[in-house]
Amino acid sequence: MDISPLQKARYEYQPKLPGMLRNGIAEISVQEGAATQSVADQDKIKALFPNTYGKPEITFVKGANTSAAKKQVVGVILSGGQAPGGHNVISGLYDALKATNPENKLLGFKKGPDGLLKNDYVEFDDKFIDAYRNTGGFDIIGSGRTKLETVEQFQTVANYAKENGLTAIVIIGGDDSNTNAATLAEYMAANNTGIQVIGCPKTIDGDLKNEDIEASFGFDTATKTYSELIGNIERDANSAKKYWHFIKVMGRSASHVALECALETQPNICLIGEEVAAKKMSLADITNQIADSVEKRAANGDNFGVAIIPEGIVEFVPEFSALIAEINELLAGEKTAQFNSLPDWNAKYEFIKAGLSADAFKVFDILPQGIQQQLFLERDPHGNVQVSLIESEKLFSEMVKNELAKRKEAGTYKGKFGAQHHFFGYEGRCAFPSNFDADYCYSLGFNAFMLIQYGYTGYLSKVSNISKPADEWVAGGMPITKMMNMERRNGADKPVIRKALVELDGKPFKYFEANREKWAVETAFTFPGAIQYFGPSEVCDRTTVTLALEKG
Ligand code: FBP
């Protein structure tokens, strides 16, 4: 296969490990901390995880390696959406496993959890791994979103694992995948299989973080990639001076990605879903907030700007989520077929008008027709509206346009408004990992093997102090049950890892809040440029602004 010069150069990059993991396998010792408790619902979580609950925090330190000599056969999967650095988790795991004992084996199960259920795997060797070091993507073995949750699934996984002589399984995934890792670990322990399960924290969304996990991998590279593009658009906007750019960025639910991109690029507007929900903002409130910025900038002769919209925004607007709930009811069961058989949009519109409550219809009626139709076209396998497919960047630009037309009539707005729309998501998920993600991911994988080697199960690989240079990073592990609480899912109380939303009293949001009024009116854009891999450390090893503010 032909490779690009950058890929070739990246093969040579040696990821930085935390200081305490650098002295060779023989010099890695373990320290156990105090017993842990789950973040909430302790009695319930303890009852559901009798074999894996309450275990101690683990820290690796320099000292004699006292782990048992045992041949390890480890299975690994990538689970969920792609995130830069996944290949390095696998290469770190592979290197630690082979350095411990060249007879050890690493099996990569293909297409996520499906690989474990179908026994579809490949055995890694040096040549295989070397072709993926420091590269983006999950194409080394693929990924998938199948949930591992039923006893039958766990039995299948355990049977194939025994057949292949697996001693451990590593699940590289987000909050749901690591919740499944905890449940699988408990199943394996309860059934005395001897198979350990370790998780690694992945997701570009940045919502798998807590007092133990400072960041999920991929967030750094993805936000730097989007920020580069947003900065480029800002420069274009400031050069042409004729467009407002509405830019939606990924983040299925939490607005961490949008906030980080705003801190990097200082746009005129950035919506934060968590704030919209806390302040119970309506669509009209949001529209007015953006229109005010457009109007004030126009008064200064600046008929251009940039607005960042988080992908999950609409679910945070109370009136919009109420509308979606009613639409789901309206189309439940056979009513979808009835709706689809109506001859044209006028007939469908009348059906909707008759079926929605007056309040919900009022919200529906102010939406642009394209968005109204999207609400009825896109359904997920459970029959629900797929909110992530709603083009909210177009929704808000259209609503702002209508609002500005009113203001023009009233004589308060005299500018010109032309909009461009963008959606940045897939562009960032498979980028070459930044040095930070390359180092962090390699360390997570290496560390995951040390947890296996020391016999731990139901743990998340933990590398902390990551706002500091890598030699000061702290490697260890945390029981996944410590991060869990009970939440209502599909009509039942389930033990899950708590998702981290943007904290409105956290330093990143506070910094944004303190500056956004100025950014809304002035042209205060900043241009981060492309991720740099070679050069001074302050340019190449920089973490996210979010992490720097949180830990600074
Ligand atoms: P994970 O939570 O699995 O990491 O995926 C997050 C994400 O990238 C979201 O930002 C986005 O909404 C979603 O995946 C898109 O999913 P898909 O790849 O299935 O289109």
Coordinates of C-alpha atoms and ligand atoms in Angstrom, one line a residue:
M1 CA 0.0 0.0 0.0
D2 CA 1.3 3.5 -0.8
I3 CA 1.6 5.7 2.2
S4 CA 1.8 9.5 2.6
P5 CA 5.1 11.1 3.7
L6 CA 3.3 12.2 6.9
Q7 CA 2.2 8.6 7.7
K8 CA 5.7 7.4 7.1
A9 CA 7.1 10.0 9.4
R10 CA 4.5 9.2 12.0
Y11 CA 5.5 5.5 12.1
E12 CA 8.8 6.7 13.5
Y13 CA 7.2 8.6 16.3
Q14 CA 7.8 7.0 19.7
P15 CA 4.8 7.9 22.0
K16 CA 5.7 9.2 25.4
L17 CA 4.8 7.0 28.4
P18 CA 4.1 8.3 31.9
G19 CA 7.4 8.5 33.8
M20 CA 6.7 5.6 36.0
L21 CA 6.1 3.2 33.1
R22 CA 9.4 4.1 31.3
N23 CA 11.9 2.0 33.2
G24 CA 11.0 -1.3 31.6
I25 CA 8.4 -3.9 32.6
A26 CA 10.6 -5.4 35.4
E27 CA 10.5 -2.0 37.1
I28 CA 6.7 -1.5 37.3
S29 CA 5.2 -2.1 40.7
V30 CA 1.7 -1.6 41.9
Q31 CA 0.2 0.4 44.8
E32 CA -3.3 -0.1 46.0
G33 CA -5.3 2.8 47.4
A34 CA -8.4 2.7 49.6
A35 CA -11.6 0.8 48.8
T36 CA -13.9 2.7 46.4
Q37 CA -17.6 3.5 46.5
S38 CA -19.9 4.2 43.5
V39 CA -20.7 7.9 42.9
A40 CA -24.3 7.3 43.9
D41 CA -26.8 4.5 44.6
Q42 CA -24.1 2.6 46.5
D43 CA -26.4 -0.1 47.8
K44 CA -27.9 -0.9 44.5
I45 CA -24.6 -0.9 42.5
K46 CA -23.0 -3.1 45.2
A47 CA -25.9 -5.6 45.0
L48 CA -25.6 -5.7 41.2
F49 CA -21.8 -6.1 41.2
P50 CA -21.0 -8.2 44.2
N51 CA -17.7 -9.5 42.8
T52 CA -16.3 -6.3 41.3
Y53 CA -17.7 -3.6 43.6
G54 CA -15.6 -1.6 46.1
K55 CA -12.2 -2.6 44.8
P56 CA -9.3 -0.2 45.4
E57 CA -7.8 2.5 43.2
I58 CA -4.5 1.3 41.6
T59 CA -1.4 3.4 40.9
F60 CA 1.7 2.1 39.2
V61 CA 5.0 3.1 40.8
K62 CA 8.7 2.4 40.1
G63 CA 9.7 -0.8 41.8
A64 CA 10.1 -4.5 41.4
N65 CA 7.5 -6.1 39.2
T66 CA 5.7 -8.7 41.4
S67 CA 3.0 -9.8 38.9
A68 CA 2.6 -13.5 38.4
A69 CA 4.3 -15.1 35.5
K70 CA 1.5 -16.4 33.3
K71 CA 1.0 -16.6 29.6
Q72 CA -1.6 -14.0 28.5
V73 CA -3.9 -14.2 25.6
V74 CA -5.8 -10.9 25.4
G75 CA -8.7 -10.0 23.1
V76 CA -9.4 -6.4 22.2
I77 CA -12.3 -4.6 20.6
L78 CA -12.9 -1.0 19.5
S79 CA -16.5 0.0 20.3
G80 CA -18.7 2.9 19.1
G81 CA -17.8 6.0 17.2
Q82 CA -14.3 6.4 15.8
A83 CA -11.9 8.6 17.9
P84 CA -8.3 9.5 17.0
G85 CA -5.8 7.4 18.8
G86 CA -7.6 4.0 18.9
H87 CA -4.7 2.4 17.0
N88 CA -2.3 3.6 19.6
V89 CA -4.3 2.0 22.4
I90 CA -3.8 -1.3 20.6
S91 CA -0.1 -0.7 19.9
G92 CA 0.5 0.3 23.5
L93 CA -1.3 -2.9 24.7
Y94 CA 0.6 -5.0 22.2
D95 CA 4.0 -3.6 23.1
A96 CA 3.5 -4.1 26.9
L97 CA 2.2 -7.6 26.3
K98 CA 5.1 -8.6 24.1
A99 CA 7.7 -6.9 26.3
T100 CA 6.4 -8.9 29.3
N101 CA 6.5 -12.2 27.5
P102 CA 7.1 -12.7 23.7
E103 CA 4.8 -15.8 23.9
N104 CA 1.8 -13.6 24.9
K105 CA -0.8 -13.1 22.2
L106 CA -3.1 -10.2 21.3
L107 CA -6.3 -11.0 19.3
G108 CA -8.2 -8.2 17.7
F109 CA -11.9 -8.9 17.4
K110 CA -13.5 -7.3 14.4
K111 CA -16.3 -4.7 14.1
G112 CA -16.7 -4.1 17.8
P113 CA -18.7 -6.3 20.1
D114 CA -19.9 -8.3 17.1
G115 CA -16.4 -9.8 16.8
L116 CA -16.7 -11.2 20.3
L117 CA -20.1 -12.6 19.6
K118 CA -19.2 -14.1 16.2
N119 CA -15.6 -15.2 17.2
D120 CA -14.3 -13.1 14.3
Y121 CA -10.7 -12.1 15.1
V122 CA -7.2 -11.6 13.8
E123 CA -4.0 -12.3 15.7
F124 CA -1.6 -9.3 15.7
D125 CA 2.0 -9.5 14.9
D126 CA 4.7 -6.8 14.7
K127 CA 4.2 -6.2 10.9
F128 CA 0.4 -5.8 11.4
I129 CA 0.8 -3.4 14.4
D130 CA 3.6 -1.4 12.8
A131 CA 1.4 -0.5 9.8
Y132 CA -1.0 1.3 12.2
R133 CA 1.2 3.1 14.7
N134 CA 0.3 6.7 15.4
T135 CA -2.4 6.7 12.6
G136 CA -6.0 7.8 12.9
G137 CA -9.1 5.6 12.3
F138 CA -10.4 2.4 13.7
D139 CA -9.7 0.5 10.5
I140 CA -7.2 -1.9 12.1
I141 CA -10.1 -4.1 13.2
G142 CA -13.2 -1.9 12.7
S143 CA -15.8 -0.8 15.2
G144 CA -19.5 -1.3 15.9
R145 CA -22.3 -0.2 18.2
T146 CA -23.8 -3.6 19.2
K147 CA -24.7 -3.5 22.9
L148 CA -23.3 -6.3 25.1
E149 CA -26.0 -6.6 27.7
T150 CA -27.8 -9.9 27.8
V151 CA -26.8 -13.0 29.7
E152 CA -27.0 -15.0 26.4
Q153 CA -24.5 -12.6 24.9
F154 CA -22.2 -12.8 27.9
Q155 CA -22.4 -16.6 27.7
T156 CA -21.5 -16.6 24.0
V157 CA -18.5 -14.2 24.6
A158 CA -17.3 -16.4 27.5
N159 CA -17.6 -19.6 25.5
Y160 CA -15.6 -18.2 22.6
A161 CA -13.1 -16.6 25.0
K162 CA -12.5 -20.0 26.6
E163 CA -12.2 -21.7 23.2
N164 CA -9.5 -19.2 22.3
G165 CA -7.7 -19.5 25.7
L166 CA -8.3 -15.8 26.4
T167 CA -7.1 -14.6 29.8
A168 CA -8.5 -11.0 29.4
I169 CA -10.6 -8.8 27.2
V170 CA -10.0 -5.1 26.6
I171 CA -12.9 -2.9 25.6
I172 CA -12.0 0.5 24.1
G173 CA -15.2 2.5 24.2
G174 CA -17.4 5.3 25.6
D175 CA -19.6 5.4 28.7
D176 CA -22.1 2.8 27.3
S177 CA -19.3 0.4 26.2
N178 CA -17.5 0.7 29.5
T179 CA -20.8 0.1 31.4
N180 CA -20.9 -3.1 29.4
A181 CA -17.3 -3.8 30.3
A182 CA -18.2 -3.6 34.0
T183 CA -21.2 -5.9 33.5
L184 CA -19.1 -8.4 31.5
A185 CA -16.4 -8.3 34.1
E186 CA -19.0 -9.1 36.8
Y187 CA -20.4 -11.9 34.7
M188 CA -16.9 -13.4 34.1
A189 CA -16.0 -13.1 37.9
A190 CA -19.4 -14.5 39.0
N191 CA -18.9 -17.5 36.8
N192 CA -15.3 -18.1 37.8
T193 CA -14.2 -18.0 34.2
G194 CA -10.8 -16.4 35.2
I195 CA -11.2 -14.0 32.3
Q196 CA -10.4 -10.4 33.2
V197 CA -12.1 -7.3 31.6
I198 CA -10.5 -3.9 31.3
G199 CA -11.9 -0.7 29.7
C200 CA -10.2 2.3 28.0
P201 CA -12.0 5.7 27.9
K202 CA -12.8 6.8 24.3
T203 CA -15.0 9.3 22.7
I204 CA -14.5 12.6 20.8
D205 CA -17.6 13.9 22.6
G206 CA -15.6 14.4 25.8
D207 CA -18.5 13.3 28.0
L208 CA -16.7 10.3 29.6
K209 CA -14.9 12.2 32.3
N210 CA -15.1 12.5 36.0
E211 CA -12.9 13.0 39.0
D212 CA -10.8 10.0 37.9
I213 CA -10.8 10.3 34.1
E214 CA -9.6 13.7 33.2
A215 CA -10.4 13.3 29.4
S216 CA -11.5 10.7 27.0
F217 CA -9.1 10.1 24.2
G218 CA -9.9 11.6 20.7
F219 CA -11.4 14.8 22.1
D220 CA -8.0 16.6 21.8
T221 CA -7.5 15.7 18.1
A222 CA -11.1 16.0 17.0
T223 CA -11.5 19.5 18.6
K224 CA -8.2 20.7 17.2
T225 CA -9.3 19.5 13.7
Y226 CA -12.6 21.3 13.9
S227 CA -11.0 24.4 15.5
E228 CA -8.5 24.5 12.6
L229 CA -11.4 24.5 10.1
I230 CA -13.4 27.0 12.1
G231 CA -10.4 29.3 12.3
N232 CA -10.0 29.0 8.5
I233 CA -13.7 29.9 8.1
E234 CA -13.3 32.8 10.5
R235 CA -10.5 34.2 8.3
D236 CA -12.5 33.7 5.2
A237 CA -15.5 35.5 6.8
N238 CA -13.2 38.3 7.9
S239 CA -11.7 38.5 4.4
A240 CA -15.0 38.4 2.3
K241 CA -17.1 40.2 5.0
K242 CA -20.3 39.0 3.5
Y243 CA -21.4 35.8 5.2
W244 CA -22.6 34.5 8.6
H245 CA -21.3 30.9 8.9
F246 CA -23.5 28.5 11.0
I247 CA -21.3 25.6 12.0
K248 CA -22.7 22.5 13.7
V249 CA -20.1 20.4 15.5
M250 CA -20.5 16.8 16.7
G251 CA -21.3 15.9 20.2
R252 CA -24.4 13.7 20.4
S253 CA -25.5 15.1 23.7
A254 CA -23.0 17.2 25.7
S255 CA -21.6 20.4 24.3
H256 CA -17.9 19.9 25.3
V257 CA -16.8 19.9 21.7
A258 CA -18.6 23.1 20.8
L259 CA -17.3 24.8 24.0
E260 CA -13.7 23.7 23.3
C261 CA -13.9 24.9 19.7
A262 CA -15.2 28.3 21.0
L263 CA -12.4 28.6 23.5
E264 CA -9.9 27.9 20.6
T265 CA -11.5 30.2 18.0
Q266 CA -13.5 32.9 19.8
P267 CA -16.5 33.0 17.5
N268 CA -19.3 35.5 17.7
I269 CA -21.7 32.9 19.0
C270 CA -21.5 29.5 20.5
L271 CA -24.6 27.8 21.9
I272 CA -24.2 25.5 24.9
G273 CA -27.0 22.9 25.2
E274 CA -26.6 22.6 29.0
E275 CA -27.1 26.3 29.4
V276 CA -30.2 26.3 27.1
A277 CA -31.7 23.6 29.3
A278 CA -30.8 25.2 32.6
K279 CA -32.2 28.6 31.6
K280 CA -35.2 26.8 29.8
M281 CA -34.5 28.9 26.7
S282 CA -37.0 28.7 23.9
L283 CA -36.2 28.6 20.2
A284 CA -37.2 32.3 20.1
D285 CA -34.7 33.1 22.9
I286 CA -31.9 31.4 21.1
T287 CA -32.9 33.1 17.8
N288 CA -32.9 36.5 19.5
Q289 CA -29.5 35.9 21.0
I290 CA -28.0 35.3 17.6
A291 CA -30.0 38.0 15.9
D292 CA -28.8 40.6 18.5
S293 CA -25.2 39.8 17.6
V294 CA -25.9 40.0 13.9
E295 CA -27.7 43.4 14.5
K296 CA -25.0 44.9 16.7
R297 CA -22.2 43.8 14.3
A298 CA -24.1 45.2 11.3
A299 CA -24.4 48.5 13.1
N300 CA -20.5 48.5 13.1
G301 CA -20.5 47.6 9.4
D302 CA -19.7 44.0 10.0
N303 CA -22.2 41.9 8.0
F304 CA -20.4 38.7 8.8
G305 CA -19.8 36.3 11.6
V306 CA -19.4 32.8 12.9
A307 CA -21.9 30.8 15.1
I308 CA -21.1 27.4 16.5
I309 CA -24.0 25.1 17.2
P310 CA -23.6 21.8 19.1
E311 CA -25.1 18.8 17.5
G312 CA -27.3 17.9 20.5
I313 CA -28.7 21.4 20.9
V314 CA -32.4 20.7 20.0
E315 CA -32.8 18.0 22.7
F316 CA -31.9 20.7 25.3
V317 CA -34.6 23.1 24.2
P318 CA -37.5 22.2 26.5
E319 CA -40.3 23.1 24.1
F320 CA -38.5 21.3 21.2
S321 CA -38.0 18.1 23.2
A322 CA -41.7 18.2 24.2
L323 CA -42.6 18.6 20.5
I324 CA -40.4 15.5 19.6
A325 CA -42.0 13.4 22.4
E326 CA -45.5 14.3 20.9
I327 CA -44.3 13.5 17.4
N328 CA -43.0 10.1 18.5
E329 CA -46.5 9.4 20.0
L330 CA -48.3 10.8 16.9
L331 CA -46.4 8.3 14.7
A332 CA -46.4 5.3 17.1
G333 CA -47.2 1.9 15.7
E334 CA -49.5 1.9 12.7
K335 CA -50.0 5.6 12.6
T336 CA -46.7 5.9 10.6
A337 CA -48.2 4.0 7.7
Q338 CA -51.3 6.1 7.9
F339 CA -49.2 9.3 7.9
N340 CA -47.0 8.1 5.0
S341 CA -50.1 7.2 2.9
L342 CA -51.3 10.8 2.9
P343 CA -51.0 12.3 -0.6
D344 CA -49.0 15.5 -0.1
W345 CA -47.4 17.8 2.5
N346 CA -50.7 19.8 2.9
A347 CA -52.6 16.7 4.0
K348 CA -49.7 15.7 6.3
Y349 CA -49.6 19.2 7.8
E350 CA -53.3 19.0 8.6
F351 CA -52.8 15.5 10.2
I352 CA -50.0 17.0 12.3
K353 CA -52.1 20.0 13.3
A354 CA -54.9 17.8 14.4
G355 CA -52.6 15.4 16.3
L356 CA -50.4 17.7 18.3
S357 CA -51.3 19.7 21.4
A358 CA -51.8 23.5 20.8
D359 CA -48.4 24.2 22.5
A360 CA -46.5 21.7 20.5
F361 CA -48.1 22.8 17.3
K362 CA -47.1 26.4 18.0
V363 CA -43.5 25.3 18.2
F364 CA -43.8 23.1 15.1
D365 CA -45.4 26.0 13.1
I366 CA -42.5 28.4 13.6
L367 CA -40.0 25.9 12.2
P368 CA -38.8 26.3 8.6
Q369 CA -40.7 23.8 6.3
G370 CA -37.5 21.8 5.6
I371 CA -37.0 21.1 9.3
Q372 CA -40.7 20.3 9.8
Q373 CA -40.4 17.7 7.1
Q374 CA -37.1 16.3 8.5
L375 CA -39.0 15.7 11.8
F376 CA -41.3 13.3 10.0
L377 CA -38.8 11.6 7.6
E378 CA -36.0 10.4 9.7
R379 CA -36.9 7.7 12.2
D380 CA -34.5 5.4 14.1
P381 CA -35.1 1.6 14.5
H382 CA -37.2 2.3 17.6
G383 CA -39.5 4.7 15.6
N384 CA -38.1 7.8 17.2
V385 CA -37.1 11.0 15.5
Q386 CA -33.3 11.1 15.1
V387 CA -32.5 14.5 16.5
S388 CA -28.9 14.3 15.5
L389 CA -30.0 14.4 11.9
I390 CA -31.9 17.6 12.3
E391 CA -30.0 20.3 10.5
S392 CA -30.0 22.7 13.5
E393 CA -27.4 25.0 11.7
K394 CA -30.0 25.6 9.0
L395 CA -32.9 25.8 11.6
F396 CA -31.2 28.6 13.5
S397 CA -30.0 30.5 10.4
E398 CA -33.5 30.4 8.9
M399 CA -35.1 31.6 12.1
V400 CA -32.5 34.4 12.5
K401 CA -33.2 35.4 8.9
N402 CA -36.9 35.7 9.6
E403 CA -36.3 37.6 12.8
L404 CA -34.0 40.0 11.0
A405 CA -36.7 40.6 8.4
K406 CA -39.0 41.7 11.2
R407 CA -36.3 43.9 12.7
K408 CA -35.7 45.5 9.3
E409 CA -39.4 46.3 9.0
A410 CA -39.3 47.8 12.5
G411 CA -36.3 49.9 11.4
T412 CA -33.8 48.6 14.0
Y413 CA -31.7 46.5 11.7
K414 CA -30.3 47.8 8.5
G415 CA -27.6 45.2 7.6
K416 CA -27.3 42.4 5.0
F417 CA -27.6 38.8 6.0
G418 CA -26.2 35.9 3.9
A419 CA -25.7 32.5 5.5
Q420 CA -23.4 29.5 4.9
H421 CA -23.8 26.2 6.6
H422 CA -21.3 23.5 7.7
F423 CA -21.3 20.3 9.8
F424 CA -18.0 19.2 11.2
G425 CA -18.0 15.7 12.7
Y426 CA -16.7 12.9 10.6
E427 CA -13.8 15.2 9.5
G428 CA -12.2 14.9 12.9
R429 CA -12.9 11.4 14.2
C430 CA -10.2 9.7 12.2
A431 CA -7.5 12.4 11.9
F432 CA -3.9 11.5 12.7
P433 CA -3.8 11.7 16.5
S434 CA -2.2 14.8 17.9
N435 CA 1.0 14.1 19.9
F436 CA -1.2 14.3 23.0
D437 CA -3.6 11.7 21.8
A438 CA -0.8 9.5 20.4
D439 CA 0.9 9.6 23.8
Y440 CA -2.3 9.3 25.9
C441 CA -3.7 6.4 23.9
Y442 CA -0.4 4.5 23.9
S443 CA -0.2 5.0 27.6
L444 CA -3.8 3.8 28.2
G445 CA -3.1 0.6 26.2
F446 CA 0.2 -0.1 27.9
N447 CA -1.3 0.6 31.2
A448 CA -4.3 -1.7 30.4
F449 CA -1.9 -4.5 30.0
M450 CA -0.2 -3.8 33.3
L451 CA -3.7 -4.0 35.0
I452 CA -4.3 -7.4 33.3
Q453 CA -0.8 -8.6 34.3
Y454 CA -1.4 -7.7 38.0
G455 CA -4.7 -9.6 37.9
Y456 CA -7.3 -6.8 38.0
T457 CA -10.7 -6.9 36.4
G458 CA -13.6 -4.5 36.0
Y459 CA -11.1 -1.6 35.9
L460 CA -10.8 1.4 33.6
S461 CA -7.3 2.1 32.5
K462 CA -6.5 5.5 34.1
V463 CA -3.8 8.0 33.1
S464 CA -4.0 11.2 35.1
N465 CA -2.2 14.5 35.6
I466 CA -2.5 14.8 31.8
S467 CA -2.4 18.6 31.6
K468 CA 1.3 18.3 32.6
P469 CA 4.1 16.9 30.5
A470 CA 3.9 13.2 30.0
D471 CA 6.8 12.3 32.3
E472 CA 4.6 13.6 35.2
W473 CA 1.5 11.6 34.1
V474 CA 0.3 9.1 36.7
A475 CA -0.7 5.6 35.5
G476 CA -3.1 3.3 37.2
G477 CA -6.7 2.0 37.2
M478 CA -10.1 2.7 38.7
P479 CA -12.9 0.2 39.3
I480 CA -15.6 1.1 36.7
T481 CA -18.3 0.6 39.4
K482 CA -16.9 3.7 41.1
M483 CA -18.2 5.8 38.2
M484 CA -21.7 4.2 38.1
N485 CA -25.1 5.3 39.3
M486 CA -28.7 4.1 38.5
E487 CA -30.5 5.8 35.6
R488 CA -33.8 5.3 33.9
R489 CA -33.2 3.7 30.5
N490 CA -36.0 2.3 28.3
G491 CA -38.4 2.2 31.2
A492 CA -36.1 0.4 33.7
D493 CA -33.5 1.5 36.3
K494 CA -30.1 0.5 35.0
P495 CA -26.6 0.8 36.4
V496 CA -24.6 3.1 34.1
I497 CA -21.5 5.3 34.0
R498 CA -22.7 8.8 34.6
K499 CA -22.3 11.0 31.5
A500 CA -20.4 14.2 32.0
L501 CA -22.3 17.3 30.7
V502 CA -20.8 20.8 30.5
E503 CA -20.7 22.2 34.0
L504 CA -22.1 25.7 34.1
D505 CA -20.0 26.5 37.2
G506 CA -16.9 24.9 35.7
K507 CA -13.9 27.0 34.7
P508 CA -14.2 26.4 30.9
F509 CA -17.8 27.6 30.7
K510 CA -17.1 30.5 33.1
Y511 CA -14.2 31.7 30.9
F512 CA -16.4 31.5 27.9
E513 CA -19.3 33.3 29.7
A514 CA -17.0 36.1 30.8
N515 CA -15.9 36.8 27.2
R516 CA -18.8 36.0 25.0
E517 CA -20.5 39.4 25.0
K518 CA -17.3 41.0 23.7
W519 CA -16.9 38.2 21.1
A520 CA -20.5 38.6 20.0
V521 CA -19.9 42.2 18.9
E522 CA -16.2 42.5 18.1
T523 CA -14.2 40.4 15.6
A524 CA -12.1 38.6 18.2
F525 CA -11.4 35.5 16.1
T526 CA -8.3 33.4 16.8
F527 CA -6.8 31.0 14.3
P528 CA -5.4 27.8 15.8
G529 CA -4.1 26.4 12.5
A530 CA -3.4 22.8 11.7
I531 CA -2.3 20.2 14.3
Q532 CA 1.5 20.2 14.4
Y533 CA 3.4 17.0 15.0
F534 CA 7.0 18.1 14.7
G535 CA 8.4 21.2 16.4
P536 CA 8.5 23.0 19.7
S537 CA 6.7 21.2 22.6
E538 CA 4.5 24.2 23.4
V539 CA 3.1 24.0 19.9
C540 CA 3.0 20.2 19.4
D541 CA 2.2 18.8 22.8
R542 CA -0.5 21.4 23.8
T543 CA -3.6 19.9 25.4
T544 CA -7.1 21.3 25.0
V545 CA -8.0 24.7 26.5
T546 CA -10.8 22.8 28.4
L547 CA -8.2 20.6 30.2
A548 CA -5.8 23.5 30.8
L549 CA -8.6 25.6 32.4
E550 CA -10.0 22.6 34.4
K551 CA -6.7 21.7 35.8
G552 CA -4.9 25.1 35.7
Ligands
FBP1 P1 -19.2 7.6 20.7 O1 -20.0 8.2 21.8 O2 -19.5 6.2 20.4 O3 -17.8 7.9 20.8 O4 -19.7 8.4 19.3 C1 -19.9 9.7 19.4 C2 -20.2 10.3 18.0 O5 -19.0 10.6 17.3 C3 -21.1 11.6 18.2 O6 -20.3 12.7 18.2 C4 -22.0 11.5 17.0 O7 -23.3 12.0 17.3 C5 -22.1 10.0 16.8 O8 -21.0 9.4 17.2 C6 -22.3 9.7 15.3 O9 -22.5 8.3 15.2 P2 -22.4 7.5 13.9 O10 -21.0 7.2 13.7 O11 -23.1 6.2 14.2 O12 -23.0 8.3 12.7

